[in-house]
Short mmCIF file of C-alpha atoms in Angstrom, two decimals:
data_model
loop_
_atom_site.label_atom_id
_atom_site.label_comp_id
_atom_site.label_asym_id
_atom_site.label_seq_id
_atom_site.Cartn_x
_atom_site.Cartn_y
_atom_site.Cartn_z
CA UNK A 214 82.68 -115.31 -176.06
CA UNK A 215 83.45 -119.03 -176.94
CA UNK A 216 84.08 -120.68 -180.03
CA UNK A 217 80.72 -122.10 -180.36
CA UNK A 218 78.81 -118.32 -179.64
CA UNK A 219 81.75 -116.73 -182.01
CA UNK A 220 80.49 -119.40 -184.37
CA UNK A 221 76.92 -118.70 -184.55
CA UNK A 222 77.44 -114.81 -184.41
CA UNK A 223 79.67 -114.95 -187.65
CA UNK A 224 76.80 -117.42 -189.03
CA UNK A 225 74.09 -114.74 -188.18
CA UNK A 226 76.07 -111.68 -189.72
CA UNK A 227 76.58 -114.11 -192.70
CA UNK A 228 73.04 -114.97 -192.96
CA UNK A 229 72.46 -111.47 -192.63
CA UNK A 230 74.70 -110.11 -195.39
CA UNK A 231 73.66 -112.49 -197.92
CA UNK A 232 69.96 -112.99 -197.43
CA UNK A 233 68.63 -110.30 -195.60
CA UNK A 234 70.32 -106.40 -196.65
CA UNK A 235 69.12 -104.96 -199.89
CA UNK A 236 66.30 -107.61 -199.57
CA UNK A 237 68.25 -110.29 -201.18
CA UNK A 238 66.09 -112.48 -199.87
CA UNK A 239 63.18 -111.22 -202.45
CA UNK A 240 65.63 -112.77 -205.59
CA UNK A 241 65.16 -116.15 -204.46
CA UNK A 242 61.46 -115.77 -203.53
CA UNK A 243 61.14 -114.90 -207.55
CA UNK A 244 63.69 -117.26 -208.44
CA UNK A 245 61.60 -119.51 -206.88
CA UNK A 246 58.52 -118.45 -209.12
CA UNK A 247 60.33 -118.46 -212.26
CA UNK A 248 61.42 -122.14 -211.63
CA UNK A 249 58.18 -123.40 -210.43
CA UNK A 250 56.58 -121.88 -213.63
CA UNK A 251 58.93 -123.08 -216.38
CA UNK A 252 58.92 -126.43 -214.94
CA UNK A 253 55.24 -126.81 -214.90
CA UNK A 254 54.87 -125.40 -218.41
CA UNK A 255 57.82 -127.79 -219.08
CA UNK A 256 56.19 -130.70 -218.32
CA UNK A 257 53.23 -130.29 -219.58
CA UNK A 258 54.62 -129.62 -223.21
CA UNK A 259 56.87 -132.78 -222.68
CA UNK A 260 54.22 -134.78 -221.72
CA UNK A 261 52.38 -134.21 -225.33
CA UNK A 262 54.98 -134.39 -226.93
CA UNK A 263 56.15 -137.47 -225.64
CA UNK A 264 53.04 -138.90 -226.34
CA UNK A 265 52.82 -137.87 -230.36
CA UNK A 266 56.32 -139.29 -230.32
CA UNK A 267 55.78 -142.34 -228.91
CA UNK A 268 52.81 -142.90 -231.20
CA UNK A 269 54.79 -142.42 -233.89
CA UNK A 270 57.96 -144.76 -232.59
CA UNK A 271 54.76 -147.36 -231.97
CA UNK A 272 53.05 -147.11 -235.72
CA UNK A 273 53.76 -149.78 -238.20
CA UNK A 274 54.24 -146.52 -241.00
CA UNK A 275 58.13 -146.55 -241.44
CA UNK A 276 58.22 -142.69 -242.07
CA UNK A 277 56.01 -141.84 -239.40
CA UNK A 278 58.09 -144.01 -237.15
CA UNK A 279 61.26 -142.87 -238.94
CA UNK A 280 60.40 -139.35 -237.92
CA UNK A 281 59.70 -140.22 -234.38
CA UNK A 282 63.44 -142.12 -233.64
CA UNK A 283 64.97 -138.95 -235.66
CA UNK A 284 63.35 -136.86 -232.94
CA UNK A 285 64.47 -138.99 -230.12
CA UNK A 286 67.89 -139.40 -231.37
CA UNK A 287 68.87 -135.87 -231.85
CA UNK A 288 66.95 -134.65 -228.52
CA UNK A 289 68.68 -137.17 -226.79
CA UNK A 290 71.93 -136.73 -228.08
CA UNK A 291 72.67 -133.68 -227.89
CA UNK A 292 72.97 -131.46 -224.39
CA UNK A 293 70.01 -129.38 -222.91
CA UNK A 294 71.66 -126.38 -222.36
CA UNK A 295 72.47 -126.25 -226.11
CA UNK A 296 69.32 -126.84 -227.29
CA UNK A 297 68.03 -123.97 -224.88
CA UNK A 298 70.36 -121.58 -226.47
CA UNK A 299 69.57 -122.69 -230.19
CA UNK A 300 65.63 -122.58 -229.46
CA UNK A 301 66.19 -119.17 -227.22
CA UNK A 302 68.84 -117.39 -230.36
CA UNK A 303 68.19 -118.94 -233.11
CA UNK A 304 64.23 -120.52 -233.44
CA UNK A 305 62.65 -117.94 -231.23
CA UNK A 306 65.40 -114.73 -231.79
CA UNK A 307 62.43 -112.83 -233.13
CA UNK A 308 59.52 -113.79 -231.54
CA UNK A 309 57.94 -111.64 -229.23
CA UNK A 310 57.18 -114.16 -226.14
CA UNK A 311 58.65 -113.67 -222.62
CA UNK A 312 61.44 -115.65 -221.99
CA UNK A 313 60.61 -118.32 -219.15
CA UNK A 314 57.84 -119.60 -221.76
CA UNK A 315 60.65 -120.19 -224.38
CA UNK A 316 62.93 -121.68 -222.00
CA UNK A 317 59.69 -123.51 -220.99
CA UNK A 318 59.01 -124.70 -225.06
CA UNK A 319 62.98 -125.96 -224.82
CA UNK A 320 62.92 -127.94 -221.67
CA UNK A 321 59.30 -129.51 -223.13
CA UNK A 322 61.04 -130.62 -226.53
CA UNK A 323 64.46 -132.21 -224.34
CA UNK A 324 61.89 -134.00 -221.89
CA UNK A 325 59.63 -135.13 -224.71
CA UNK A 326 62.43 -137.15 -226.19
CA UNK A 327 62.40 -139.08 -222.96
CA UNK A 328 58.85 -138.92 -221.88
CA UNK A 329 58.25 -140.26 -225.29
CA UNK A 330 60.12 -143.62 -224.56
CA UNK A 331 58.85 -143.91 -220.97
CA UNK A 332 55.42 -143.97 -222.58
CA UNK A 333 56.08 -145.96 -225.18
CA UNK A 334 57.59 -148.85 -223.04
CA UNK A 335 54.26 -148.52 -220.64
CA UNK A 336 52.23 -149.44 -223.56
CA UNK A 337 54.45 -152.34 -224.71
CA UNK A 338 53.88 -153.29 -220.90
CA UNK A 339 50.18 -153.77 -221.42
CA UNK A 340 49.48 -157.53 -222.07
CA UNK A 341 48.65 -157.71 -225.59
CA UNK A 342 45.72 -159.51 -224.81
CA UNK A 343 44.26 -156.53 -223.85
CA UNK A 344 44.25 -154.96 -227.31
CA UNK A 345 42.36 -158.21 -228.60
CA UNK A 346 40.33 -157.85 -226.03
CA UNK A 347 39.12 -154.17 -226.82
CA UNK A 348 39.21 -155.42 -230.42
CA UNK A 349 36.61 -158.17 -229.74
CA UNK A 350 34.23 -156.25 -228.19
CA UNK A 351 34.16 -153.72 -231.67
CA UNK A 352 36.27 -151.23 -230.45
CA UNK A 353 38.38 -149.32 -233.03
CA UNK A 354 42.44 -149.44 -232.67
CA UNK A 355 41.85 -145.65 -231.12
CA UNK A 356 39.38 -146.65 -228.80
CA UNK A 357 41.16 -149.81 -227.64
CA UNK A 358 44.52 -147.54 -227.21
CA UNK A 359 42.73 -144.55 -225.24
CA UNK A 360 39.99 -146.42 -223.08
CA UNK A 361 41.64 -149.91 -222.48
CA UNK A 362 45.67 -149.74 -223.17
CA UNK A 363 46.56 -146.13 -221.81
CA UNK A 364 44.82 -145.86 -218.58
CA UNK A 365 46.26 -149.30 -217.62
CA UNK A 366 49.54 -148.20 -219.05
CA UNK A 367 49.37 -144.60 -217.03
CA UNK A 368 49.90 -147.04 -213.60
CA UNK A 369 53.16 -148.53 -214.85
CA UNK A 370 54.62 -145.11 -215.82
CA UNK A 371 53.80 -142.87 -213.37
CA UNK A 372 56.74 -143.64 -211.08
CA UNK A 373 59.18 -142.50 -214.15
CA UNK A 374 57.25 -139.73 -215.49
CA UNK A 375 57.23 -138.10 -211.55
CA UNK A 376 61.15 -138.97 -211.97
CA UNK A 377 61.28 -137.31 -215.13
CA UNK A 378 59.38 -134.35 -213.60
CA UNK A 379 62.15 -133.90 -210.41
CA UNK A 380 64.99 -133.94 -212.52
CA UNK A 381 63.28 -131.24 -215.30
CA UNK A 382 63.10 -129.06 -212.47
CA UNK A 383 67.11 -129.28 -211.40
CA UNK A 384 67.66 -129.16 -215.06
CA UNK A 385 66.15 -125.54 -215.38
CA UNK A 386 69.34 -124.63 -213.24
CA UNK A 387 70.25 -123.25 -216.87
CA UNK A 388 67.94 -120.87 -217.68
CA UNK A 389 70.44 -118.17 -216.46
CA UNK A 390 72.19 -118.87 -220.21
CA UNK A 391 69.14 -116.48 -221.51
CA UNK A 392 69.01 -114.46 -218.80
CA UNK A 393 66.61 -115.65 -216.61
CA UNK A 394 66.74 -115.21 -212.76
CA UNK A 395 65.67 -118.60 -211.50
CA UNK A 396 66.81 -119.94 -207.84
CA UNK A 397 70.38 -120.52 -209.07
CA UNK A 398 70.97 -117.25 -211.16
CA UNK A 399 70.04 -115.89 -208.02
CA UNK A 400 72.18 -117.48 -205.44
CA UNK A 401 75.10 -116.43 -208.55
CA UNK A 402 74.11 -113.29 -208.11
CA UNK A 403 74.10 -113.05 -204.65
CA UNK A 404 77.35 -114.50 -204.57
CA UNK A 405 78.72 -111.93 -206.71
CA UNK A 406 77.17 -108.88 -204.56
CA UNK A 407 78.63 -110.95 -201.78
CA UNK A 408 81.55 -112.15 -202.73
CA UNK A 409 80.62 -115.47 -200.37
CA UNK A 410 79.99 -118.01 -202.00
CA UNK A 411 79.01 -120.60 -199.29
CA UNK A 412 75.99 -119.47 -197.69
CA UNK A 413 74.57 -118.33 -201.32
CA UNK A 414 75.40 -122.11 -202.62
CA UNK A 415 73.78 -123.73 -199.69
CA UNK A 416 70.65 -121.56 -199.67
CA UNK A 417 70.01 -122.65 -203.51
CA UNK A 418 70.79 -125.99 -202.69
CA UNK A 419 68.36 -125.77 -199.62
CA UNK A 420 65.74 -124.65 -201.48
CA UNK A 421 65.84 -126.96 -204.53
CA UNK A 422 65.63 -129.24 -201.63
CA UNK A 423 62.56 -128.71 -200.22
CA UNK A 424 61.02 -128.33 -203.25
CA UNK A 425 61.69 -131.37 -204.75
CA UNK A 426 61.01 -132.97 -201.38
CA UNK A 427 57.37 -131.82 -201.50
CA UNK A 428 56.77 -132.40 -204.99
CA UNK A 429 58.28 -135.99 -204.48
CA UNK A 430 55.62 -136.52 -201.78
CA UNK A 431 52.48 -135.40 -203.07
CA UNK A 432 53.12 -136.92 -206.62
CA UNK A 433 53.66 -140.54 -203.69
CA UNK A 434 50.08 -139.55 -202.72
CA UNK A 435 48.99 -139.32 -206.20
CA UNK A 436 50.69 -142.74 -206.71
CA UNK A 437 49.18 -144.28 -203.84
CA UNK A 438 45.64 -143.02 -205.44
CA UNK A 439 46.27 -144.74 -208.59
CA UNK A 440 47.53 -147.73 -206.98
CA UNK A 441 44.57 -148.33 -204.63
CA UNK A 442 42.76 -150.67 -207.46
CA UNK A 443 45.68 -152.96 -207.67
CA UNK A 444 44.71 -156.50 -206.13
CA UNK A 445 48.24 -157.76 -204.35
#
């Protein structure tokens, strides 16, 4: 046998012992699900969120806007996997709800924070003009905001909120803290069984891979969509 057919035989009984006996295999496939649903859930809290917020960091009221830099300061300052833990043991320790939707609530509060100034700089982007515009023609300062400022403003930001989005799902790489098996608790744990730690690292980092990779192009065709108005 040579050293290239001893190579690939020690690859397939790796392969084999790590992915394939005791169905191993089946972890990641749920890891996978677990993942794909708390990121989702994720960013749809942190996208409402981040828009109250940046309301609030955008009105003229000083407690109002007080409220919404307090927010943004302490989300921002202060690490993810800590406030998954204090949300998870402390805010939600006895609440009845399953835990990839509290892990979900926590990742949607840490990306509000900075959804919240993503948005906030898109509307500052939006010629002011604009606003006088909608004024003139007896729209109300909601009106103006919703039908005029936001959808022009939802162009400029998409390209960081999709960003945002990719690196909320690597972040979720945590929820094994509250015992969640996502894609990375379950390469750990297939490590462990193992007791290889290669192939089980490389898998997970495979698979975040190609997720990200087809997320990052079909939120490109979504872009391209929005885009197709744009006069260049």
């Amino acid at each position: 046998m040579t050293g290239m057919e001893r190579w690939f035989a020690d690859f397939g009984d790796l392969f084999y012992k790590c992915f394939i006996r005791e169905d191993r295999y089946k972890l990641l496939l749920s890891g996978i699900g677990v993942t794909i649903k708390v990121s989702l859930l994720a960013v749809v809290i942190g996208i409402m969120i981040g828009m109250l917020i940046a309301m609030c960091n955008l009105s003229k009221n000083k407690l109002i806007k007080a409220i919404g830099g307090i927010y943004t300061d302490v989300i921002r300052g202060t690490p993810s996997v800590t406030q998954l833990m204090v949300i998870y043991f402390v805010i939600f320790a006895t609440v009845d709800l399953d835990k990839w939707i509290i892990a979900a609530i926590a990742f949607g509060v840490n990306s509000g924070a900075y959804v919240s100034e993503i948005i906030r700089g898109g509307i500052l982007s939006v010629d002011h003009g604009q606003t006088e515009a909608g004024r003139s023609l007896g729209l109300n300062a909601f009106q103006t905001m919703t039908r005029i400022v936001i959808p022009q403003a939802v162009k400029n930001i998409f390209p960081a909120l999709c960003n945002e989005f990719i690196v909320l799902i690597k972040e979720t790489a945590i929820v094994g803290y509250v015992g969640l098996m996502d894609i990375q608790k379950a390469g750990d744990f297939i490590k462990s069984a193992t007791f290889k730690a290669t192939m089980p690292l490389v898998g997970t980092a495979v698979i975040y891979y190609i997720l990200i990779k087809i997320l990052t192009l079909l939120l490109r065709r979504i872009e391209n969509h929005l885009r197709k108005s744009d006069v260049r």
